PDB file of C-alpha atoms and ligand atoms in Angstrom:
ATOM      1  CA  UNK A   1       2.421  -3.980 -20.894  1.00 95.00           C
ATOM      2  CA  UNK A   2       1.272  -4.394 -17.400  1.00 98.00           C
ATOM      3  CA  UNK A   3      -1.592  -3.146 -15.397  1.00 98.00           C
ATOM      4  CA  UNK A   4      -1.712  -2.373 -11.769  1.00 98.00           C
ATOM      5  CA  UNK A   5      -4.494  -0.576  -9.714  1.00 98.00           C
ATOM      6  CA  UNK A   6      -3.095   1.218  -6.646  1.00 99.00           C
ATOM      7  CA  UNK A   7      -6.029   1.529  -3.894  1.00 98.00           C
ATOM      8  CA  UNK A   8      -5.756   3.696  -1.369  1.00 98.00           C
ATOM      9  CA  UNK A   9      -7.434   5.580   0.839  1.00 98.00           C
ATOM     10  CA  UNK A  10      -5.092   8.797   2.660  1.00 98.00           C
ATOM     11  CA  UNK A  11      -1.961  10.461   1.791  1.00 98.00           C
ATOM     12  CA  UNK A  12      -0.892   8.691  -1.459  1.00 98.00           C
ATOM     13  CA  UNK A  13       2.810   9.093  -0.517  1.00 98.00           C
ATOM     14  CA  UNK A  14       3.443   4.907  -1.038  1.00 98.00           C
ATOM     15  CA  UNK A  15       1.208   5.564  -4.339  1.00 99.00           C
ATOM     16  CA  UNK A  16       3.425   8.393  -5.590  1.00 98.00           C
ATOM     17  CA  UNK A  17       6.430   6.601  -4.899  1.00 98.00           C
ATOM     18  CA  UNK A  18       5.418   3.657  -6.569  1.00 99.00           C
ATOM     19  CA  UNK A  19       4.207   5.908  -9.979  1.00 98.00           C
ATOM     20  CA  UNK A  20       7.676   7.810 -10.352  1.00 98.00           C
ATOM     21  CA  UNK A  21       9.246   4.476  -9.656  1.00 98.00           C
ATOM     22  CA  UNK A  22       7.843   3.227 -12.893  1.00 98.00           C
ATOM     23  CA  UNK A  23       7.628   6.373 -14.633  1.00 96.00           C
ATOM     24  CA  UNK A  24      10.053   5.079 -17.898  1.00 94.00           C
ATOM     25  CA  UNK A  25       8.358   1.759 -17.413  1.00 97.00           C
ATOM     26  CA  UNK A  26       6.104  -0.722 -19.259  1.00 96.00           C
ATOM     27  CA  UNK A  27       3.552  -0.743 -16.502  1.00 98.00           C
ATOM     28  CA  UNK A  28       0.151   0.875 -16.451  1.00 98.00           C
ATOM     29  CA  UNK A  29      -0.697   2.251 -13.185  1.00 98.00           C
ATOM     30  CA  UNK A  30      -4.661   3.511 -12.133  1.00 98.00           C
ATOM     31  CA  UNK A  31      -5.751   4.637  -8.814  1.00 98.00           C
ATOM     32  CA  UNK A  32      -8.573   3.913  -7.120  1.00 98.00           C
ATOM     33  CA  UNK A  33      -9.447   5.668  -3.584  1.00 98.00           C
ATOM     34  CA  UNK A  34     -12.750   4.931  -1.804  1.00 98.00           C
ATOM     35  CA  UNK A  35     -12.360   8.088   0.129  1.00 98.00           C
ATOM     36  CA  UNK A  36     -13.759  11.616  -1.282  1.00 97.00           C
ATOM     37  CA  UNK A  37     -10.926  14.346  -0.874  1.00 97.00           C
ATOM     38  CA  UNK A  38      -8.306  12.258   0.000  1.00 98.00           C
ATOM     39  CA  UNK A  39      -4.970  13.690  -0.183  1.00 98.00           C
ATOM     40  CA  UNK A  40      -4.108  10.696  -3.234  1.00 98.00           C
ATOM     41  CA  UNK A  41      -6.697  12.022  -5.411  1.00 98.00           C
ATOM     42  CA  UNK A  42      -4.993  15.441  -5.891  1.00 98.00           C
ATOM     43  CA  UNK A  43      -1.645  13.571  -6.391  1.00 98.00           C
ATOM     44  CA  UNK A  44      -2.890  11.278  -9.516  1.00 98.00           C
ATOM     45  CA  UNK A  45      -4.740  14.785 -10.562  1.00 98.00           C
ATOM     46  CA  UNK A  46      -0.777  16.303 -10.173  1.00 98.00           C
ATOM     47  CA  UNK A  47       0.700  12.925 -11.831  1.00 98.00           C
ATOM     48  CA  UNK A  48      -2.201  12.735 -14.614  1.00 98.00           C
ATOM     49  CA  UNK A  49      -3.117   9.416 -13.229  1.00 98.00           C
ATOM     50  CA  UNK A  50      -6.217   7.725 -14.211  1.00 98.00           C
ATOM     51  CA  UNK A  51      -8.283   7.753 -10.828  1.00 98.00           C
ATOM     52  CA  UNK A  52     -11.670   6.211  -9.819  1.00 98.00           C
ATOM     53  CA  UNK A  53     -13.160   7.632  -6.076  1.00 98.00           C
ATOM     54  CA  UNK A  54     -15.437   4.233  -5.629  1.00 98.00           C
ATOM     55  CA  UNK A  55     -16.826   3.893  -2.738  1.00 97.00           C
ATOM     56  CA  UNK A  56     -16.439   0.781  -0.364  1.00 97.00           C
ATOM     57  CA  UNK A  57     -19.678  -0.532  -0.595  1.00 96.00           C
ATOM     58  CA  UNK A  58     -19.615  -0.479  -4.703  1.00 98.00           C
ATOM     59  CA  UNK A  59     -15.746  -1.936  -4.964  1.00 98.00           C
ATOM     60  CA  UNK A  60     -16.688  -5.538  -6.094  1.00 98.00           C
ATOM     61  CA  UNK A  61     -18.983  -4.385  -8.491  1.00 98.00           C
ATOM     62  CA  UNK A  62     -16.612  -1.732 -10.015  1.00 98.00           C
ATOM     63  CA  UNK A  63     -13.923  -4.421 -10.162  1.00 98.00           C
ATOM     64  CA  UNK A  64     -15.511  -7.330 -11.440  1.00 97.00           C
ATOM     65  CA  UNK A  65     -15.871  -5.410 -14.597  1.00 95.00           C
ATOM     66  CA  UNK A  66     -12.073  -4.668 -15.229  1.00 96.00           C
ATOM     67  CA  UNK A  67      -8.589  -6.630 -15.431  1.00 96.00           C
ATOM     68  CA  UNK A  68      -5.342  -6.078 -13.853  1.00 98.00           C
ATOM     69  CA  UNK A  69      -2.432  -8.042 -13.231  1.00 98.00           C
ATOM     70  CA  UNK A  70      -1.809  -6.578  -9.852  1.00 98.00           C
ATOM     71  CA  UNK A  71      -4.071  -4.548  -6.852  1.00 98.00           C
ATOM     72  CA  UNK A  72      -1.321  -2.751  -4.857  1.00 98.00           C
ATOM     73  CA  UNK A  73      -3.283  -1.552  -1.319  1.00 98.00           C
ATOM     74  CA  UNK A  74      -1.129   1.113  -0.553  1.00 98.00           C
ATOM     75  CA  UNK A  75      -3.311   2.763   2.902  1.00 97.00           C
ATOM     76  CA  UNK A  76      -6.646   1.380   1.582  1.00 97.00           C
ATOM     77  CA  UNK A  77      -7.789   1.719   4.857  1.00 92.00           C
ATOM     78  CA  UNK A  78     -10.992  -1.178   3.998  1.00 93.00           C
ATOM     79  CA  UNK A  79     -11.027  -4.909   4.710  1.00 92.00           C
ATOM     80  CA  UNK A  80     -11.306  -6.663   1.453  1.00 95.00           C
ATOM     81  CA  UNK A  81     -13.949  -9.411   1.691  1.00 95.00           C
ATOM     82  CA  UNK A  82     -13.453 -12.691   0.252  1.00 95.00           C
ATOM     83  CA  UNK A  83     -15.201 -11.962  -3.327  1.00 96.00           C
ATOM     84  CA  UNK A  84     -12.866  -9.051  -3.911  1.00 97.00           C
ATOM     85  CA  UNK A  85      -9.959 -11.232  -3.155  1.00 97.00           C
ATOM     86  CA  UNK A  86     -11.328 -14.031  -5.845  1.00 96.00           C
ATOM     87  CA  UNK A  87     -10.574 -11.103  -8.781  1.00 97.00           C
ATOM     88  CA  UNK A  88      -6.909 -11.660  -8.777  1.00 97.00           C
ATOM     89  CA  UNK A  89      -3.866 -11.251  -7.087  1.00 97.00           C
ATOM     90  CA  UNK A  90      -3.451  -8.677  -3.709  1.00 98.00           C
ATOM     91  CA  UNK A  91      -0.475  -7.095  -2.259  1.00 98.00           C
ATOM     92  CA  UNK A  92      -0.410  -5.304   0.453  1.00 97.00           C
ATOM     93  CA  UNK A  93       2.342  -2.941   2.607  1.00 98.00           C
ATOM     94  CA  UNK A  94       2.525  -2.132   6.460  1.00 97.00           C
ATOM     95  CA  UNK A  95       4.168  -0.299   8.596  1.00 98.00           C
ATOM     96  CA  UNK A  96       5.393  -3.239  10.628  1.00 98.00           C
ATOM     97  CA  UNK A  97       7.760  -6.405  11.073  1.00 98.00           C
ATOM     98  CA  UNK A  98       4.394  -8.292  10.674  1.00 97.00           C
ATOM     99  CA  UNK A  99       2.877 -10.333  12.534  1.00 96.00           C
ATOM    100  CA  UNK A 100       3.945  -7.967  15.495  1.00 97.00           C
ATOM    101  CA  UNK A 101       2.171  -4.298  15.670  1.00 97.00           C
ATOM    102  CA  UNK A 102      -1.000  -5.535  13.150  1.00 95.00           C
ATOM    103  CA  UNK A 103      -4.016  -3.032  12.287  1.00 94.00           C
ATOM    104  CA  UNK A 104      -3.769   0.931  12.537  1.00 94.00           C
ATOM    105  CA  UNK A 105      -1.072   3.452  14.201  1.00 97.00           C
ATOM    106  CA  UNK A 106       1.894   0.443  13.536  1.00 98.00           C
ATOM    107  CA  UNK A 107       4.274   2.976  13.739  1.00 98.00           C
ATOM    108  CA  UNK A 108       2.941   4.536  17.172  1.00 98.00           C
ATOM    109  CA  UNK A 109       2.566   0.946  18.996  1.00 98.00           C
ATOM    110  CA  UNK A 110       5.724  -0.472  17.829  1.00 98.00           C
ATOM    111  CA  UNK A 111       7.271   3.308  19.026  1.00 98.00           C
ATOM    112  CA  UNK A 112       5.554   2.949  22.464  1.00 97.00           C
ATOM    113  CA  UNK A 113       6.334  -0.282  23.274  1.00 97.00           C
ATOM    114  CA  UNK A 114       9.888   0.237  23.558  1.00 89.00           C
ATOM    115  CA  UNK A 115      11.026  -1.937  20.887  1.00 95.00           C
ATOM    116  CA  UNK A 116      14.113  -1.783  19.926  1.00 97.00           C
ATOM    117  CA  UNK A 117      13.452  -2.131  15.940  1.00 98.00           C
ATOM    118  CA  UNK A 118      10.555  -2.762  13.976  1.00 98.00           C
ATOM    119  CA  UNK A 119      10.112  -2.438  10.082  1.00 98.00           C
ATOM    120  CA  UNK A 120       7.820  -2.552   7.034  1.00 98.00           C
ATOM    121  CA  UNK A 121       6.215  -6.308   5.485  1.00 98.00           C
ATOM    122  CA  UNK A 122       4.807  -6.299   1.888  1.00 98.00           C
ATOM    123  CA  UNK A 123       2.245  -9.224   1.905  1.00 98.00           C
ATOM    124  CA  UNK A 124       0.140 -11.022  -0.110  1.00 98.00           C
ATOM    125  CA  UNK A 125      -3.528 -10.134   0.983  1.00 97.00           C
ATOM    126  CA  UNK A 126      -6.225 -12.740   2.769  1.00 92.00           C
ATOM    127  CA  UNK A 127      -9.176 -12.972   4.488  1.00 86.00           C
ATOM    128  CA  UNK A 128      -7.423 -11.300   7.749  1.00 84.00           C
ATOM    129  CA  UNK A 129      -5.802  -8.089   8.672  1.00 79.00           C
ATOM    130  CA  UNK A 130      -2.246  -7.628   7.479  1.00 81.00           C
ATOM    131  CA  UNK A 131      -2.228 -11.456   7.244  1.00 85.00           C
ATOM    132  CA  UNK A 132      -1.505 -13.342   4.540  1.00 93.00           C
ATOM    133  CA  UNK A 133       2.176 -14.719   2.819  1.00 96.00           C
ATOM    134  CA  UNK A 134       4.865 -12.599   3.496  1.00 98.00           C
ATOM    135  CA  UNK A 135       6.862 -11.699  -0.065  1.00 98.00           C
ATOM    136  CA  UNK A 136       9.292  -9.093   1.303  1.00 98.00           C
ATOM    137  CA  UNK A 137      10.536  -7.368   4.781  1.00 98.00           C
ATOM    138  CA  UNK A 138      12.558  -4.536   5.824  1.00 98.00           C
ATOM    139  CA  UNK A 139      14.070  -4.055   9.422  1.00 98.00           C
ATOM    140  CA  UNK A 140      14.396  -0.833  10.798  1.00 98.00           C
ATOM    141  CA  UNK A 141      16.427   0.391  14.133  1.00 98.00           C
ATOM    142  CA  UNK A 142      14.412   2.398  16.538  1.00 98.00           C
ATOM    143  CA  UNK A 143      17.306   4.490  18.175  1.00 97.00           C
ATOM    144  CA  UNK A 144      16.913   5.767  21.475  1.00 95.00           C
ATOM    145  CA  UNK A 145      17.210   9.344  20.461  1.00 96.00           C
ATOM    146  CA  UNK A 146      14.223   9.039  17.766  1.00 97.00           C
ATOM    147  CA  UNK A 147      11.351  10.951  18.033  1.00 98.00           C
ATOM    148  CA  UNK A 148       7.670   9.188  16.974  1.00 98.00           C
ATOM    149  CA  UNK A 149       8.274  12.081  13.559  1.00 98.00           C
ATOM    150  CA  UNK A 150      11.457  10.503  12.779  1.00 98.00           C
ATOM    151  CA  UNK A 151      10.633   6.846  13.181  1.00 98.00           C
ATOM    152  CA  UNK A 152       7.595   7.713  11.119  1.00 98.00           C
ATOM    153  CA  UNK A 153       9.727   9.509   8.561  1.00 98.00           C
ATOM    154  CA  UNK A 154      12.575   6.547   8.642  1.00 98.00           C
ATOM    155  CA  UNK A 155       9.525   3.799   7.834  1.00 98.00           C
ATOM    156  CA  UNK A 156       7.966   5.523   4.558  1.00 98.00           C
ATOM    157  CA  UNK A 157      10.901   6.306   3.251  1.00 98.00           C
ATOM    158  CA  UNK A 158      11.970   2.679   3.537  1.00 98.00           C
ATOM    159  CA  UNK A 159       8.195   1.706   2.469  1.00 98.00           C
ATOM    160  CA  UNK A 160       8.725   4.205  -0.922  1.00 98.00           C
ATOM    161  CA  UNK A 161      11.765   2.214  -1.983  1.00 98.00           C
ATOM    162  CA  UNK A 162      11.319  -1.286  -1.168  1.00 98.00           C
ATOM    163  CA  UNK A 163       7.661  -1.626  -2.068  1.00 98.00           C
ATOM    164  CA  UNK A 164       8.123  -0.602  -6.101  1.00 98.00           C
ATOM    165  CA  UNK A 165      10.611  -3.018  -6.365  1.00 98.00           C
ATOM    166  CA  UNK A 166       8.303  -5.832  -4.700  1.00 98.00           C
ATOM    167  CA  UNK A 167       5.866  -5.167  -7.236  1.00 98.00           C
ATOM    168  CA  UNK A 168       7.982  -5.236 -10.044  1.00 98.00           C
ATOM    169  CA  UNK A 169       9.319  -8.320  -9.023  1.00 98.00           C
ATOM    170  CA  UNK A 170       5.640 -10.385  -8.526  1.00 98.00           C
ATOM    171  CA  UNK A 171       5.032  -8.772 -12.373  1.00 97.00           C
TER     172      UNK A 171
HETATM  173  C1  LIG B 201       1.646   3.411   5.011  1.00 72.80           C
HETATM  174  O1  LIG B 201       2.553   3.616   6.062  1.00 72.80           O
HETATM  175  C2  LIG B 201       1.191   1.965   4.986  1.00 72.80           C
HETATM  176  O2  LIG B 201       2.202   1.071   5.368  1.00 72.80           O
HETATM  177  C3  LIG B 201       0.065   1.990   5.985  1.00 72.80           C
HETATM  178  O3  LIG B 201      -0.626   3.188   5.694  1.00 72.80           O
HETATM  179  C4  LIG B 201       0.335   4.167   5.289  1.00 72.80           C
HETATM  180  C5  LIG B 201      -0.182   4.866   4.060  1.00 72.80           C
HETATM  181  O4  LIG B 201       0.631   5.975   3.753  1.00 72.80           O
HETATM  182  N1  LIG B 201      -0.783   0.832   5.869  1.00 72.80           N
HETATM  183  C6  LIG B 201      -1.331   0.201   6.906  1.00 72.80           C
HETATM  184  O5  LIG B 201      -1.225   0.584   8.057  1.00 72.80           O
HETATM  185  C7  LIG B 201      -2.124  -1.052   6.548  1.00 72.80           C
HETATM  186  N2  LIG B 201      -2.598  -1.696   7.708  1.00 72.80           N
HETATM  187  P1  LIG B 201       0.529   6.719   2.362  1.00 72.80           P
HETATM  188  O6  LIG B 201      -0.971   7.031   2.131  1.00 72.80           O
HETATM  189  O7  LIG B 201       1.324   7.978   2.507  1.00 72.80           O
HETATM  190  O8  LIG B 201       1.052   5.815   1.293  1.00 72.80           O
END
């Protein structure tokens, strides 16, 4: 049996997807969200997920305490410093073809700028933003009749597929 904590820190949709993904599964899933009333926290509450709300400032300490075999940041909208990062192995998603369109509103830059694609990057985590070895990408066509809702729509539902298979492929 495996154990993976999911940290997030919004919507939970990528955290969802990943927990009906391995519903029938030997994999142990826990949440933890440094962000009080965040939409995720009422989805584990709907999923009966185990779920911690720790804040930032306490993460290390929480952590250091406990053992998983995978952190999944799933919108964990924090910087991880570099004694988080010693506890074991980090994976991270965004909503990018990384390195282009780093940091927040991916979706919106790569939309304004006229690209004509961009895509989603799962990534081992560093020291950096959305930096780090790149495990697994996904392109994605940004048609000229697309509004920012359905490029936005078009990414997580690529993001809610490929990103439960990443992980259980690095477990
Ligand atoms: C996802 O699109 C994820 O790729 C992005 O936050 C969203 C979280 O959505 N992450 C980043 O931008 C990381 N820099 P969700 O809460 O519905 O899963």
């Amino acid at each position: 049996m495996k154990k993976i904590l999911v940290m997030a820190s919004g919507n939970g949709s990528n955290f969802e997807a990943i927990v009906e993904y391995f519903k029938n599964k030997d994999v142990e899933i826990e949440l933890l969200c440094n962000i009080e009333g965040a939409n995720v926290i009422n989805r584990a509450k709907r999923l009966n997920i185990k779920y911690y709300r720790v804040g930032f400032c306490d993460t290390y300490e929480f952590l250091k305490e406990k053992k998983y075999d995978l952190y999944v940041l799933a919108g964990y909208m924090r910087i991880l410093p570099h004694n988080i990062l010693t506890l074991g192995r980090f994976v991270n998603i965004h909503p990018s073809l990384l390195p282009q369109f780093k940091g927040i509103d991916a979706i919106k830059r790569a939309y304004l700028s006229n690209a004509k694609e961009t895509g989603v990057t799962v990534h081992y985590v560093d020291d950096e933003v959305d930096s780090g070895e790149i495990i697994a990408s996904e392109r994605c066509k940004i048609e000229p009749d697309m509004t920012l809702k359905d490029l936005e729509e078009k990414i997580h539902s690529i993001e809610h597929k490929l990103y439960p298979r990443v992980i259980e492929e690095i477990l």
